[in-house]
């Protein structure tokens, strides 16, 4: 326990050092430009100095990272609705930071998942080709549409995610009697070792075409709203296409590293990514996730999950009201 506490303190200290160093670097190079960027992000509607927002975001995202792990959801799906709902930042900047937040977590987890065969390249690559292409379209669409329209769509999507989390029951090992011809042609099958029993579990997919078509919609939504799409990837891969739950979760996490990268470049190119929003958000969520893993054994995930669903419903309603101008 003492060793864990030391690691947590070390990570928290490193996070603060990186944040302070980045802040000093930007402020010394051109403090006026940084202040102007933060003023643009908040719409000049903030009385706080520009340097206060990165610190607030760091601690907010730290708590968000803990809650995300305990609730069993990705931090990216919580970041956009909560930060856009409770912070004065413009939605475009929040979506740009949200994509980088989801991307950071995916890049950290991807290599380990591939090494353990819990993420399948044969399953991921055809899906990634579709989802990443559509994410670029979604990003351009989200930046082109009026903010109130995007807020309305975001509110509806967040409320749908909350209902999906409430009602969906993932299947640990779906029964697939016959592999679909398209899945067979694409080689969507594999095997992994169940660590708890040592059993080698072979799997294959069915209903491949409907699943791939759904990833068109998922990709557009990921790029348009800046959300990590794990909330949609896992049910499609697991419930529709028949991949085991562990493979669906692992492949989904790996997919985010491709899908979100495609959309993030659009936001970067359009100037919608501010380092002093993105860096503290990423650091806070990653350190919070580390702490959340340590607390997972003692917490009551079911209660946390329902709490998150309630918060998502509230944030979705708030986004709908913003979109309606209320």
Short mmCIF file of C-alpha atoms in Angstrom, two decimals:
data_model
loop_
_atom_site.label_atom_id
_atom_site.label_comp_id
_atom_site.label_asym_id
_atom_site.label_seq_id
_atom_site.Cartn_x
_atom_site.Cartn_y
_atom_site.Cartn_z
CA UNK A 1 0.00 0.00 0.00
CA UNK A 2 2.88 2.34 0.86
CA UNK A 3 4.48 1.55 -2.50
CA UNK A 4 1.24 2.41 -4.29
CA UNK A 5 1.00 5.67 -2.36
CA UNK A 6 4.55 6.55 -3.38
CA UNK A 7 3.75 5.86 -7.04
CA UNK A 8 0.60 8.00 -6.84
CA UNK A 9 2.51 10.87 -5.22
CA UNK A 10 5.28 10.57 -7.79
CA UNK A 11 2.84 10.66 -10.69
CA UNK A 12 0.92 13.58 -9.21
CA UNK A 13 4.19 15.43 -8.62
CA UNK A 14 5.38 14.73 -12.16
CA UNK A 15 2.06 15.96 -13.53
CA UNK A 16 2.36 19.23 -11.64
CA UNK A 17 5.99 19.69 -12.70
CA UNK A 18 5.09 19.13 -16.38
CA UNK A 19 2.15 21.51 -16.13
CA UNK A 20 4.16 24.24 -14.41
CA UNK A 21 7.06 23.80 -16.87
CA UNK A 22 4.71 24.00 -19.85
CA UNK A 23 2.98 27.04 -18.39
CA UNK A 24 6.27 28.84 -17.75
CA UNK A 25 7.55 27.97 -21.24
CA UNK A 26 4.48 29.35 -22.97
CA UNK A 27 4.21 32.40 -20.73
CA UNK A 28 7.89 33.28 -21.16
CA UNK A 29 7.75 32.86 -24.93
CA UNK A 30 4.63 34.88 -25.52
CA UNK A 31 2.34 35.32 -22.51
CA UNK A 32 0.08 37.67 -24.45
CA UNK A 33 -0.56 35.06 -27.12
CA UNK A 34 -1.39 32.40 -24.53
CA UNK A 35 -3.73 34.77 -22.71
CA UNK A 36 -5.40 35.57 -26.04
CA UNK A 37 -5.87 31.86 -26.78
CA UNK A 38 -7.51 31.24 -23.41
CA UNK A 39 -9.67 34.33 -23.87
CA UNK A 40 -10.79 32.98 -27.26
CA UNK A 41 -11.57 29.60 -25.71
CA UNK A 42 -13.71 31.16 -22.96
CA UNK A 43 -15.28 33.74 -25.25
CA UNK A 44 -13.87 36.54 -23.04
CA UNK A 45 -16.56 35.56 -20.55
CA UNK A 46 -14.20 34.72 -17.67
CA UNK A 47 -12.95 36.92 -14.85
CA UNK A 48 -10.21 34.46 -13.91
CA UNK A 49 -6.61 34.91 -15.16
CA UNK A 50 -5.63 32.65 -18.06
CA UNK A 51 -3.26 30.53 -15.94
CA UNK A 52 -6.06 29.53 -13.52
CA UNK A 53 -7.94 27.45 -16.10
CA UNK A 54 -5.17 24.85 -16.73
CA UNK A 55 -4.89 24.26 -12.96
CA UNK A 56 -8.67 23.89 -12.55
CA UNK A 57 -8.81 21.54 -15.55
CA UNK A 58 -5.97 19.42 -14.14
CA UNK A 59 -7.79 18.74 -10.86
CA UNK A 60 -11.21 18.41 -12.53
CA UNK A 61 -9.86 15.81 -14.97
CA UNK A 62 -8.01 14.04 -12.16
CA UNK A 63 -11.37 13.44 -10.44
CA UNK A 64 -12.91 12.58 -13.81
CA UNK A 65 -10.23 9.93 -14.40
CA UNK A 66 -10.97 8.26 -11.06
CA UNK A 67 -14.72 8.24 -11.71
CA UNK A 68 -14.28 6.90 -15.26
CA UNK A 69 -12.34 3.84 -14.05
CA UNK A 70 -14.76 3.12 -11.20
CA UNK A 71 -17.75 3.44 -13.53
CA UNK A 72 -16.18 1.29 -16.26
CA UNK A 73 -16.40 3.94 -18.99
CA UNK A 74 -13.81 5.81 -21.04
CA UNK A 75 -12.71 9.24 -19.82
CA UNK A 76 -13.29 10.75 -23.26
CA UNK A 77 -17.03 10.14 -23.17
CA UNK A 78 -17.26 12.07 -19.88
CA UNK A 79 -14.85 14.86 -20.82
CA UNK A 80 -16.77 16.63 -23.59
CA UNK A 81 -20.26 16.79 -22.02
CA UNK A 82 -19.01 17.72 -18.53
CA UNK A 83 -16.35 20.26 -19.56
CA UNK A 84 -18.67 21.89 -22.12
CA UNK A 85 -21.48 21.93 -19.57
CA UNK A 86 -19.60 23.30 -16.55
CA UNK A 87 -16.76 25.34 -18.06
CA UNK A 88 -17.05 28.51 -20.18
CA UNK A 89 -14.97 27.07 -23.05
CA UNK A 90 -16.24 27.17 -26.62
CA UNK A 91 -17.45 23.76 -27.81
CA UNK A 92 -14.92 23.56 -30.67
CA UNK A 93 -11.96 23.76 -28.25
CA UNK A 94 -13.56 21.23 -25.88
CA UNK A 95 -14.06 18.74 -28.73
CA UNK A 96 -10.46 19.16 -29.88
CA UNK A 97 -9.15 18.51 -26.38
CA UNK A 98 -11.61 15.63 -25.94
CA UNK A 99 -10.20 13.78 -28.93
CA UNK A 100 -6.66 14.11 -27.59
CA UNK A 101 -7.80 12.91 -24.16
CA UNK A 102 -9.36 9.77 -25.67
CA UNK A 103 -6.33 9.31 -27.93
CA UNK A 104 -3.85 9.47 -25.03
CA UNK A 105 -5.59 6.68 -23.15
CA UNK A 106 -5.83 4.52 -26.26
CA UNK A 107 -2.15 4.93 -27.14
CA UNK A 108 -1.15 4.03 -23.57
CA UNK A 109 -3.23 0.83 -23.57
CA UNK A 110 -2.83 -0.30 -27.20
CA UNK A 111 0.57 -2.09 -27.16
CA UNK A 112 -0.24 -4.18 -24.09
CA UNK A 113 -3.62 -5.22 -25.48
CA UNK A 114 -2.06 -6.31 -28.79
CA UNK A 115 0.68 -8.24 -26.99
CA UNK A 116 -1.92 -10.24 -25.03
CA UNK A 117 -4.10 -10.87 -28.13
CA UNK A 118 -6.93 -8.95 -26.45
CA UNK A 119 -6.95 -6.53 -29.39
CA UNK A 120 -7.22 -8.10 -32.84
CA UNK A 121 -5.58 -6.40 -35.82
CA UNK A 122 -7.66 -8.51 -38.22
CA UNK A 123 -10.83 -7.25 -36.55
CA UNK A 124 -9.61 -3.70 -36.02
CA UNK A 125 -8.13 -2.72 -39.40
CA UNK A 126 -11.27 -3.02 -41.62
CA UNK A 127 -13.29 -1.27 -38.93
CA UNK A 128 -10.60 1.41 -38.46
CA UNK A 129 -10.50 2.15 -42.19
CA UNK A 130 -14.24 2.87 -42.18
CA UNK A 131 -14.43 4.64 -38.81
CA UNK A 132 -11.35 6.86 -39.31
CA UNK A 133 -12.47 8.00 -42.78
CA UNK A 134 -15.91 8.85 -41.42
CA UNK A 135 -14.37 10.56 -38.35
CA UNK A 136 -12.64 13.04 -40.69
CA UNK A 137 -16.01 13.75 -42.35
CA UNK A 138 -17.60 14.10 -38.91
CA UNK A 139 -14.91 16.55 -37.75
CA UNK A 140 -15.39 18.81 -40.79
CA UNK A 141 -19.16 18.55 -40.36
CA UNK A 142 -18.98 19.45 -36.66
CA UNK A 143 -16.83 22.51 -37.35
CA UNK A 144 -19.04 23.65 -40.22
CA UNK A 145 -22.38 23.42 -38.42
CA UNK A 146 -23.62 26.22 -36.12
CA UNK A 147 -22.66 25.68 -32.47
CA UNK A 148 -26.27 25.50 -31.29
CA UNK A 149 -27.03 22.69 -33.77
CA UNK A 150 -23.96 20.75 -32.58
CA UNK A 151 -25.02 21.34 -28.95
CA UNK A 152 -28.46 19.91 -29.69
CA UNK A 153 -26.98 16.86 -31.42
CA UNK A 154 -24.42 16.42 -28.62
CA UNK A 155 -27.14 16.60 -25.97
CA UNK A 156 -29.20 13.96 -27.74
CA UNK A 157 -26.15 11.73 -28.20
CA UNK A 158 -25.08 12.01 -24.56
CA UNK A 159 -28.57 11.11 -23.35
CA UNK A 160 -28.57 8.14 -25.75
CA UNK A 161 -25.18 7.02 -24.35
CA UNK A 162 -26.56 7.22 -20.80
CA UNK A 163 -29.57 5.08 -21.75
CA UNK A 164 -27.28 2.62 -23.61
CA UNK A 165 -25.06 2.27 -20.52
CA UNK A 166 -28.14 1.72 -18.39
CA UNK A 167 -29.77 -0.93 -20.57
CA UNK A 168 -27.00 -2.78 -22.43
CA UNK A 169 -25.90 -6.14 -21.06
CA UNK A 170 -22.63 -7.24 -22.64
CA UNK A 171 -22.06 -10.97 -23.21
CA UNK A 172 -18.74 -12.36 -21.96
CA UNK A 173 -18.58 -15.04 -24.67
CA UNK A 174 -21.25 -14.79 -27.40
CA UNK A 175 -22.21 -17.97 -29.25
CA UNK A 176 -21.31 -17.77 -32.96
CA UNK A 177 -22.38 -20.95 -34.75
CA UNK A 178 -21.37 -19.93 -38.27
CA UNK A 179 -18.98 -17.21 -39.37
CA UNK A 180 -20.26 -14.68 -41.89
CA UNK A 181 -18.74 -14.92 -45.37
CA UNK A 182 -17.42 -11.35 -45.21
CA UNK A 183 -15.86 -11.96 -41.79
CA UNK A 184 -14.25 -15.14 -43.13
CA UNK A 185 -12.86 -13.29 -46.16
CA UNK A 186 -11.43 -10.55 -43.90
CA UNK A 187 -9.99 -13.10 -41.47
CA UNK A 188 -12.01 -11.79 -38.51
CA UNK A 189 -11.19 -14.59 -36.09
CA UNK A 190 -8.55 -15.40 -33.53
CA UNK A 191 -7.76 -16.81 -30.11
CA UNK A 192 -6.61 -15.54 -26.74
CA UNK A 193 -5.69 -17.11 -23.41
CA UNK A 194 -8.06 -16.50 -20.51
CA UNK A 195 -5.70 -15.50 -17.71
CA UNK A 196 -7.98 -16.68 -14.90
CA UNK A 197 -8.29 -20.27 -16.18
CA UNK A 198 -5.45 -20.71 -18.69
CA UNK A 199 -8.03 -21.74 -21.31
CA UNK A 200 -7.40 -20.85 -24.95
CA UNK A 201 -10.57 -19.26 -26.31
CA UNK A 202 -11.13 -19.21 -30.06
CA UNK A 203 -13.58 -16.74 -31.55
CA UNK A 204 -15.04 -15.61 -34.87
CA UNK A 205 -17.57 -13.00 -36.01
CA UNK A 206 -20.99 -13.05 -37.61
CA UNK A 207 -23.31 -10.29 -38.90
CA UNK A 208 -20.16 -8.61 -40.19
CA UNK A 209 -21.72 -6.35 -42.85
CA UNK A 210 -24.30 -4.68 -40.54
CA UNK A 211 -21.51 -4.16 -37.99
CA UNK A 212 -19.22 -2.47 -40.51
CA UNK A 213 -22.07 -0.24 -41.72
CA UNK A 214 -22.74 0.89 -38.14
CA UNK A 215 -19.13 1.99 -37.84
CA UNK A 216 -19.86 4.64 -40.49
CA UNK A 217 -22.25 6.28 -38.03
CA UNK A 218 -19.89 5.73 -35.09
CA UNK A 219 -16.98 7.34 -36.96
CA UNK A 220 -19.02 10.42 -37.92
CA UNK A 221 -20.21 10.84 -34.32
CA UNK A 222 -16.69 10.42 -32.90
CA UNK A 223 -15.31 13.15 -35.17
CA UNK A 224 -18.31 15.46 -34.87
CA UNK A 225 -18.52 15.48 -31.07
CA UNK A 226 -14.92 14.72 -30.08
CA UNK A 227 -16.03 11.70 -28.07
CA UNK A 228 -14.08 8.52 -27.58
CA UNK A 229 -16.31 5.96 -29.31
CA UNK A 230 -15.75 3.04 -26.92
CA UNK A 231 -19.34 3.34 -25.69
CA UNK A 232 -20.50 2.38 -29.22
CA UNK A 233 -17.60 0.19 -30.39
CA UNK A 234 -17.98 -2.40 -27.62
CA UNK A 235 -21.72 -3.16 -28.05
CA UNK A 236 -21.35 -3.45 -31.85
CA UNK A 237 -18.30 -5.72 -31.68
CA UNK A 238 -19.67 -7.80 -28.80
CA UNK A 239 -23.46 -7.95 -29.15
CA UNK A 240 -23.83 -7.62 -32.92
CA UNK A 241 -20.66 -9.15 -34.38
CA UNK A 242 -20.13 -11.77 -31.67
CA UNK A 243 -16.59 -10.98 -30.48
CA UNK A 244 -15.89 -12.01 -26.84
CA UNK A 245 -16.22 -9.12 -24.41
CA UNK A 246 -12.48 -8.92 -23.65
CA UNK A 247 -11.62 -8.87 -27.36
CA UNK A 248 -14.34 -6.27 -28.02
CA UNK A 249 -13.06 -3.99 -25.24
CA UNK A 250 -9.40 -4.42 -26.22
CA UNK A 251 -10.03 -3.91 -29.94
CA UNK A 252 -12.22 -0.89 -29.20
CA UNK A 253 -9.42 0.70 -27.18
CA UNK A 254 -6.94 0.07 -29.99
CA UNK A 255 -9.43 1.45 -32.54
CA UNK A 256 -9.55 4.79 -30.74
CA UNK A 257 -5.85 5.32 -31.42
CA UNK A 258 -6.62 5.28 -35.16
CA UNK A 259 -10.09 6.86 -35.32
CA UNK A 260 -9.36 9.74 -32.95
CA UNK A 261 -6.03 10.51 -34.61
CA UNK A 262 -7.80 11.10 -37.93
CA UNK A 263 -10.34 13.48 -36.44
CA UNK A 264 -7.79 15.20 -34.17
CA UNK A 265 -5.72 16.34 -37.16
CA UNK A 266 -8.74 18.27 -38.48
CA UNK A 267 -9.17 20.10 -35.17
CA UNK A 268 -5.42 20.77 -34.98
CA UNK A 269 -5.39 22.16 -38.51
CA UNK A 270 -8.34 24.44 -37.73
CA UNK A 271 -6.63 25.81 -34.61
CA UNK A 272 -9.12 24.23 -32.21
CA UNK A 273 -6.54 22.58 -29.95
CA UNK A 274 -5.05 24.78 -27.23
CA UNK A 275 -2.08 23.16 -25.44
CA UNK A 276 -2.99 24.65 -22.06
CA UNK A 277 -6.39 22.96 -22.30
CA UNK A 278 -5.23 19.64 -23.74
CA UNK A 279 -2.11 19.00 -21.62
CA UNK A 280 -3.63 19.38 -18.13
CA UNK A 281 -6.71 17.44 -19.24
CA UNK A 282 -4.62 14.49 -20.46
CA UNK A 283 -2.33 14.50 -17.42
CA UNK A 284 -5.23 14.80 -15.00
CA UNK A 285 -7.20 11.97 -16.57
CA UNK A 286 -4.23 9.61 -16.82
CA UNK A 287 -3.12 10.18 -13.21
CA UNK A 288 -6.76 9.93 -12.08
CA UNK A 289 -7.13 6.65 -13.97
CA UNK A 290 -4.08 5.26 -12.18
CA UNK A 291 -5.59 6.19 -8.80
CA UNK A 292 -8.98 4.84 -9.87
CA UNK A 293 -7.48 1.42 -10.61
CA UNK A 294 -6.06 1.33 -7.08
CA UNK A 295 -9.45 2.27 -5.58
CA UNK A 296 -11.42 -0.16 -7.74
CA UNK A 297 -11.11 -3.06 -5.29
CA UNK A 298 -12.62 -1.04 -2.43
CA UNK A 299 -15.25 0.99 -4.31
CA UNK A 300 -18.78 0.00 -5.25
CA UNK A 301 -18.69 0.23 -9.06
CA UNK A 302 -22.44 -0.33 -9.41
CA UNK A 303 -23.24 2.82 -7.42
CA UNK A 304 -20.56 4.83 -9.28
CA UNK A 305 -21.94 3.59 -12.61
CA UNK A 306 -25.45 4.76 -11.82
CA UNK A 307 -24.06 8.06 -10.58
CA UNK A 308 -22.21 8.57 -13.88
CA UNK A 309 -25.36 7.72 -15.85
CA UNK A 310 -27.23 10.34 -13.83
CA UNK A 311 -24.48 12.92 -14.47
CA UNK A 312 -24.52 12.12 -18.21
CA UNK A 313 -28.30 12.58 -18.33
CA UNK A 314 -27.90 15.94 -16.58
CA UNK A 315 -25.04 17.01 -18.91
CA UNK A 316 -27.03 15.89 -21.97
CA UNK A 317 -30.04 17.90 -20.81
CA UNK A 318 -27.80 20.92 -20.20
CA UNK A 319 -26.38 20.64 -23.73
CA UNK A 320 -29.90 20.43 -25.18
CA UNK A 321 -30.90 23.58 -23.27
CA UNK A 322 -27.77 25.37 -24.50
CA UNK A 323 -28.60 24.38 -28.07
CA UNK A 324 -32.13 25.73 -27.64
CA UNK A 325 -30.76 28.98 -26.19
CA UNK A 326 -32.37 28.42 -22.79
#
